[in-house]
Coordinates of C-alpha atoms in Angstrom, one line a residue:
X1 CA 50.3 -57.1 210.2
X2 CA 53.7 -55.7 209.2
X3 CA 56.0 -58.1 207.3
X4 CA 60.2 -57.3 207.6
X5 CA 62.7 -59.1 205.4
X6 CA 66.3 -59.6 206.2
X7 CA 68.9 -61.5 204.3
X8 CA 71.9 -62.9 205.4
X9 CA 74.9 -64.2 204.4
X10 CA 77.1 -67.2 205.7
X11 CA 80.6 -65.8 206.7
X12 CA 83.4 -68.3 207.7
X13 CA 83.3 -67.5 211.4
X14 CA 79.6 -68.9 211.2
X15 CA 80.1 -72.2 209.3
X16 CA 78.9 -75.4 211.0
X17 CA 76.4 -73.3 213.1
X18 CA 72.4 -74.6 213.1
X19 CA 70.4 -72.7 211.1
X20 CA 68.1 -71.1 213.9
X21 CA 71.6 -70.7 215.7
X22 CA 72.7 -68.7 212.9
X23 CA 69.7 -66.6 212.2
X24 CA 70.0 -65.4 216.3
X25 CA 73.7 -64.2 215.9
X26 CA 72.0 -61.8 213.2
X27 CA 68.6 -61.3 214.9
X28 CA 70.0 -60.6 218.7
X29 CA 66.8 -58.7 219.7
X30 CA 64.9 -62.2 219.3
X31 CA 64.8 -65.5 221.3
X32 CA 65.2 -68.9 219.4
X33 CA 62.0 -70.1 220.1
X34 CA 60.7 -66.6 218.1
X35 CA 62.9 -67.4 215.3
X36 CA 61.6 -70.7 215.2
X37 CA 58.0 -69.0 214.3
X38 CA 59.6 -67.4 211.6
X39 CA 59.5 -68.2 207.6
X40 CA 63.0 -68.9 206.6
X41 CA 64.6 -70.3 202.9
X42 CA 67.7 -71.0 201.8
X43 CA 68.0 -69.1 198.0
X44 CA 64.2 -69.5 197.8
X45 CA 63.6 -73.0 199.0
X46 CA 62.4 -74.7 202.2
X47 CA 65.3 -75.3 204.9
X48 CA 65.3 -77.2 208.4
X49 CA 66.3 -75.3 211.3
X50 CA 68.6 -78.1 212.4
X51 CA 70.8 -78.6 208.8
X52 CA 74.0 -76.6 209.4
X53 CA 75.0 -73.7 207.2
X54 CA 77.4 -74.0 204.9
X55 CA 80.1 -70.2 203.8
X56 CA 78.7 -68.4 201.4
X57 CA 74.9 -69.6 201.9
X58 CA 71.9 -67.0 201.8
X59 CA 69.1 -67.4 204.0
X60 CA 66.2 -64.9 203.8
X61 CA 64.2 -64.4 206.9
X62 CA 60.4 -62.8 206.6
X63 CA 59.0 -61.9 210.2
X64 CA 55.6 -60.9 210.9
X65 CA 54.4 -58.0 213.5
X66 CA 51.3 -57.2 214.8
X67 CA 51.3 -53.2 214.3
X68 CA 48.4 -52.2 215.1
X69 CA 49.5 -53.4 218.9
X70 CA 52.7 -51.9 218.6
X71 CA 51.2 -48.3 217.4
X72 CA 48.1 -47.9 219.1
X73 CA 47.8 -46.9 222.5
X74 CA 47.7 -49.3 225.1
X75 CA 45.1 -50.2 227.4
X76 CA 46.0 -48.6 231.0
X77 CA 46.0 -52.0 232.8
X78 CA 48.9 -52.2 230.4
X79 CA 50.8 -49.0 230.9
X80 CA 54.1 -48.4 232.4
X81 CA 54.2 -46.0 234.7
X82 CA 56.5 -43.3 233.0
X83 CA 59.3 -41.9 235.0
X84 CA 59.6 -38.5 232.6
X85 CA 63.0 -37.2 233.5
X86 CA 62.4 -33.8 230.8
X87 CA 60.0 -32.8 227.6
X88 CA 58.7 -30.5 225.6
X89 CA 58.1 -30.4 221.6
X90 CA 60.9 -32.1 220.2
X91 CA 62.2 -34.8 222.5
X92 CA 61.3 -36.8 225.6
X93 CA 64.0 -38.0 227.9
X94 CA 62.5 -41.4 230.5
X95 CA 64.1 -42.9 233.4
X96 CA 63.2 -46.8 232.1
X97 CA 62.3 -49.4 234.3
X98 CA 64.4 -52.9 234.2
X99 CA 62.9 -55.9 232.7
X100 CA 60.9 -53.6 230.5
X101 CA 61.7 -54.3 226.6
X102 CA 62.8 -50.7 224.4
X103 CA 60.2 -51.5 221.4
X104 CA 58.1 -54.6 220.3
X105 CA 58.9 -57.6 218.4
X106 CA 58.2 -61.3 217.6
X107 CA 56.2 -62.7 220.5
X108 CA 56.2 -59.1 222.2
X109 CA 53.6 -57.2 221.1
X110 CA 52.8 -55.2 224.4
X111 CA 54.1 -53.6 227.5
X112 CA 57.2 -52.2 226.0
X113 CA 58.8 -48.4 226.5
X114 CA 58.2 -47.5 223.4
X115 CA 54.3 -48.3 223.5
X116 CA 53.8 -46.4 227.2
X117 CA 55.7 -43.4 225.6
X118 CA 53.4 -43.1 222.5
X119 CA 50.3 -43.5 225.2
X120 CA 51.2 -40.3 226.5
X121 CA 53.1 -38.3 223.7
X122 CA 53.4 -38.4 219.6
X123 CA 57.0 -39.8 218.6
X124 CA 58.6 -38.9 214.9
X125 CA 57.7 -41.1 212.1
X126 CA 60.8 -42.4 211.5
X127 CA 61.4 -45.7 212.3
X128 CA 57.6 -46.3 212.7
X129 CA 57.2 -49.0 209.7
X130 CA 60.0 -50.9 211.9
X131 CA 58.6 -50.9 215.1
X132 CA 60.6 -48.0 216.7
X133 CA 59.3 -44.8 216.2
X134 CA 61.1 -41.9 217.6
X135 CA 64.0 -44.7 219.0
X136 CA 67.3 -43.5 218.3
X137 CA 69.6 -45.5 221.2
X138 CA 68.7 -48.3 223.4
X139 CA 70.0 -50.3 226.6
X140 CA 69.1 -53.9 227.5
X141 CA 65.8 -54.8 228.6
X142 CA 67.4 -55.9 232.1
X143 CA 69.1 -52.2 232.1
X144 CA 67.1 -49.2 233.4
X145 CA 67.8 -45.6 232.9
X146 CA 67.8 -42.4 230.8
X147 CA 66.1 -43.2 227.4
X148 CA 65.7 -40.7 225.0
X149 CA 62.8 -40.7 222.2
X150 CA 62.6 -37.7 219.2
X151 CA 59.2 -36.6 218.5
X152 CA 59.7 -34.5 215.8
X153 CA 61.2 -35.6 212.4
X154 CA 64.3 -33.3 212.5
X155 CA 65.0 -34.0 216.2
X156 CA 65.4 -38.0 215.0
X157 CA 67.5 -36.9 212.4
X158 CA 69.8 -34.9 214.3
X159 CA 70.5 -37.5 217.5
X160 CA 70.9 -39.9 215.0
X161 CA 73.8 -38.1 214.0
X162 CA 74.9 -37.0 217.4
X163 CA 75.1 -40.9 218.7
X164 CA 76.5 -42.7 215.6
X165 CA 79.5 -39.6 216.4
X166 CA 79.3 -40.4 220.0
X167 CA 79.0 -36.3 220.6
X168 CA 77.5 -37.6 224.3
X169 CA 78.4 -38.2 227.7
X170 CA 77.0 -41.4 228.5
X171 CA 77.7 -42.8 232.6
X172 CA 76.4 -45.6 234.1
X173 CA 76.5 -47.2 237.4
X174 CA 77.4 -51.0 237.7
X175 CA 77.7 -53.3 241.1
X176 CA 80.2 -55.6 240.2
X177 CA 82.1 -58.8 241.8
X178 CA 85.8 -58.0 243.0
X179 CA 87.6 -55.1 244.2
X180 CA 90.0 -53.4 241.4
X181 CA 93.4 -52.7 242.8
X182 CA 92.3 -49.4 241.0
X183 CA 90.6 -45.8 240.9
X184 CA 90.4 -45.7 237.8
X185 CA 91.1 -47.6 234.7
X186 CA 90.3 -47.1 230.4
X187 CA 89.0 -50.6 229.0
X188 CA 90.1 -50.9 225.8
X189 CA 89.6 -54.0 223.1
X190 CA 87.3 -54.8 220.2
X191 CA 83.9 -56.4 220.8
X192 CA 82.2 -59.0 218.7
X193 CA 80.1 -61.9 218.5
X194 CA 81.5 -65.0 220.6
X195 CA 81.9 -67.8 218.1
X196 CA 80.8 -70.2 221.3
X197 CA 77.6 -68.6 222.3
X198 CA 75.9 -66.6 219.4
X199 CA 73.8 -64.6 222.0
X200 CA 76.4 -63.0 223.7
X201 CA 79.4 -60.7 222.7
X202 CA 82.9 -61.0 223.6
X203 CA 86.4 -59.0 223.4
X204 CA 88.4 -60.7 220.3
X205 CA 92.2 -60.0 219.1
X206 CA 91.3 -59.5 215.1
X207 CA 87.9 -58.5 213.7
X208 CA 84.9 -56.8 216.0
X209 CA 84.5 -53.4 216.2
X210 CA 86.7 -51.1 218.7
X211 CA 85.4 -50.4 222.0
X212 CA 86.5 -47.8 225.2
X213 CA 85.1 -47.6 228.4
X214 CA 86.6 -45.7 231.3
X215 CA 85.6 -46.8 235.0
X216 CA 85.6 -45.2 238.4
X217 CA 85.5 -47.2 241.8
X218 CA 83.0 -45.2 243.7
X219 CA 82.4 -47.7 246.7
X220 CA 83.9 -51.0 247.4
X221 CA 83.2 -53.6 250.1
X222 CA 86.0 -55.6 250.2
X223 CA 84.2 -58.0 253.0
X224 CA 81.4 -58.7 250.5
X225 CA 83.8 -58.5 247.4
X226 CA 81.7 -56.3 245.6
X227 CA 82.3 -52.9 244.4
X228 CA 79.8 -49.6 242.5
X229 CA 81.6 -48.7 239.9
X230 CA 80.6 -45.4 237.3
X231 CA 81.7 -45.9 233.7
X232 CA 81.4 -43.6 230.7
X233 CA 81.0 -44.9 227.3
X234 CA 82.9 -44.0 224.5
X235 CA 81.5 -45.6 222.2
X236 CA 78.3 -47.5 221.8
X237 CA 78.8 -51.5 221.6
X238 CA 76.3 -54.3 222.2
X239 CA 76.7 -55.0 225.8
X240 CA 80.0 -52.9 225.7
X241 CA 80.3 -52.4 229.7
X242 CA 79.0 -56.2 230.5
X243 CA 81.7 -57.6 227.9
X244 CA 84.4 -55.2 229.2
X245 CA 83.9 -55.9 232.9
X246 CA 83.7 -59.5 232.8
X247 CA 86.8 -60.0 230.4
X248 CA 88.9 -57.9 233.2
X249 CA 87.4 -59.9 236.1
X250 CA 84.7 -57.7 237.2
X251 CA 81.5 -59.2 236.3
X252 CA 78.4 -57.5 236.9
X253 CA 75.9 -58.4 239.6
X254 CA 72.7 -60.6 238.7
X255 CA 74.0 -60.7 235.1
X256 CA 72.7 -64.1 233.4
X257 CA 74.5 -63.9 230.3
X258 CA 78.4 -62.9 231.4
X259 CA 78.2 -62.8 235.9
X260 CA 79.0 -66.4 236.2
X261 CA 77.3 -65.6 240.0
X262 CA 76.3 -69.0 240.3
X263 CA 79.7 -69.8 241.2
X264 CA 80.1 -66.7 243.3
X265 CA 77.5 -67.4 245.5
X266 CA 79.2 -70.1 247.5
X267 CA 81.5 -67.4 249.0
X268 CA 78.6 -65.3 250.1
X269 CA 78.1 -65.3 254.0
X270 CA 75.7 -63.2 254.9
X271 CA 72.1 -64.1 254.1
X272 CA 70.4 -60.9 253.5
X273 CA 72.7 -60.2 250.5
X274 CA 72.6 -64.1 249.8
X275 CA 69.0 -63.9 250.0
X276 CA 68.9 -60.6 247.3
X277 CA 71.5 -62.6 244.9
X278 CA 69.7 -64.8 244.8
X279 CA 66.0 -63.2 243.9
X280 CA 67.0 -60.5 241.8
X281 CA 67.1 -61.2 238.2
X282 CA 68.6 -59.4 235.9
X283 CA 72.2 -57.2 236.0
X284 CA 72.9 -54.3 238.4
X285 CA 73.5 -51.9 235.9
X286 CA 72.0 -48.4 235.2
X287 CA 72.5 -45.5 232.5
X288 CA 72.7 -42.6 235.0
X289 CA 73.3 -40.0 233.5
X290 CA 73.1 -39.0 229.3
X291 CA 74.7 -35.2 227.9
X292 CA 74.6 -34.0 224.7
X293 CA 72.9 -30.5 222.9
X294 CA 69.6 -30.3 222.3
X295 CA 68.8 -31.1 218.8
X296 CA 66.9 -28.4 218.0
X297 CA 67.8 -25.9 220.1
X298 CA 70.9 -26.5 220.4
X299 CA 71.3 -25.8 224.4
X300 CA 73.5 -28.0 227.0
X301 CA 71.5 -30.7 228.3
X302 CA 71.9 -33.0 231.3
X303 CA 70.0 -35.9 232.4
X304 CA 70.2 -38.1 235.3
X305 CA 68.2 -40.9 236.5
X306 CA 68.3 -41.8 240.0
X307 CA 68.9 -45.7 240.8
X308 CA 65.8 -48.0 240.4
X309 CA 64.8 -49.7 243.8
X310 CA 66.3 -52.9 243.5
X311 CA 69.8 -51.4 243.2
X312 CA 69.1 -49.0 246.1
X313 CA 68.6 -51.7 248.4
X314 CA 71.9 -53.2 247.8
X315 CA 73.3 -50.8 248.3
X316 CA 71.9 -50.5 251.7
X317 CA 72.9 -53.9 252.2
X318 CA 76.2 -53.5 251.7
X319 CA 76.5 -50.5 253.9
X320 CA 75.2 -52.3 256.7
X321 CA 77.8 -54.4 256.3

């Protein structure tokens, strides 16, 4: 069992918040009803999830992980089928599936990326004691895509370094609601935590951290108002290209946390892409493609992913149209 410690401090913009509200703005990778299973004090001393923190207030937080799960193969009823996109002795590069979690955690202590990858290949040490060996990046569970994991020690280290200086090409492909008056456009404007909802992100005026995306109308159906748009990253925020669409009025497809598609639906006529709205769960976004130099070799590399299933079929859809 493998014990982690955080500690966290009360800022202003948090005062008045619950406690297990709190401790998910800081833990984003966990649900509230994990944090509830967690062992949480105030300075030392027993606290209720439901009192209300108060500026300046510590809370520690001590979660508990099964590792042997997390580090030991899996059992192959268990295994993800691994889409391997390139490898050989110092990284892997995977095409991941959607709804599949990057790395374990509280209450998810199988069937994650991480898990199938070390099932067929060793991954570096680093980050092991967390959870997340070999991880150096990662997208949304409800995101699939190119996913790259060192294996070697030096090979973290060095990708590390080449994606907290953003010295990548990152592009990925989003189906979004509306059709831009646009080509092309650069989304600009900070991202940090909404001070309404704790789990998701927002654009603010002061504070956050500054974000850029640049986006590229590839296909629009202006019948079905609904376009494929290609955006680059340049840089590398929590939900950067979900946040950035949706403040600009182009919210991606199927996404629960910022599509608002619940509303949209009423203006959908045709039934098959009703019907697919409908089912699919999850947003219509994909990391497509992911450049940078090797980081050992120091050769070019490119890596593209083709689009998962679900999103090729809406895509049929809407040419049918």
């Amino acid at each position: 069992m493998k014990r982690e410690e955080f500690v966290f401090i009360v800022e202003e913009q948090d005062a008045g918040l619950r406690v297990d509200k709190f401790i998910a703005s800081r833990l984003t990778e966990y649900s509230r009803s994990e944090i509830q299973k967690f062992q949480i004090t105030k300075s030392g001393a027993a606290t209720k999830l439901s009192e209300k923190v108060k500026l300046g207030e510590k809370y520690e937080v001590a979660v508990l992980i099964n590792m042997p799960c997390a580090l030991c193969p899996m059992p192959s009823s268990k295994k993800i089928s691994l889409d391997i996109l390139f490898e050989d002795d110092d990284i892997i590069v995977v095409n991941k599936p959607r709804g599949i979690a990057m790395y374990p955690g509280a209450g998810r202590d199988s069937g994650t990326l991480v898990q199938s990858v070390l099932a067929h290949t060793n991954l570096s040490s680093i980050g092991a004691d967390g959870m997340r060996p070999g991880v150096v990046h990662r997208i949304d569970k409800d995101t699939s895509g190119v996913v790259i994991f060192a294996k070697t020690d030096s090979a973290h280290r060095a990708l590390v370094t080449v994606f907290s200086e953003h010295n990548l090409v990152r592009k990925y492909i989003a189906f979004i609601w509306g059709v831009p008056n646009w080509l092309s456009a650069d989304i600009s404007g900070n991202i940090g935590r909404s001070t309404r909802n704790r789990q998701k992100m927002t654009m603010v005026k002061t504070g956050g951290k500054p974000a850029h995306t640049s986006a590229e109308a590839i296909n629009v159906w202006p019948r079905a108002n609904i376009s494929e748009l290609r955006c680059t990253l340049d840089t590398g925020r929590t939900h950067q290209i979900r946040v950035h669409l949706a403040a600009h009025g182009f919210p991606v497809l199927c996404d629960p946390l910022y599509g608002r598609g619940g509303a949209r639906l009423g203006s959908v006529k045709d039934p098959e892409l009703l019907e697919f709205l409908r089912e699919n769960r999850g947003q219509m976004l994909h990391a497509e493609v992911l450049e940078l130099t090797h980081p050992i070799t120091g050769a070019p590399c490119k890596f593209r992913a083709k689009l998962p299933g679900d999103m090729s079929a809406l895509k049929e859809i809407l040419n049918e149209k």
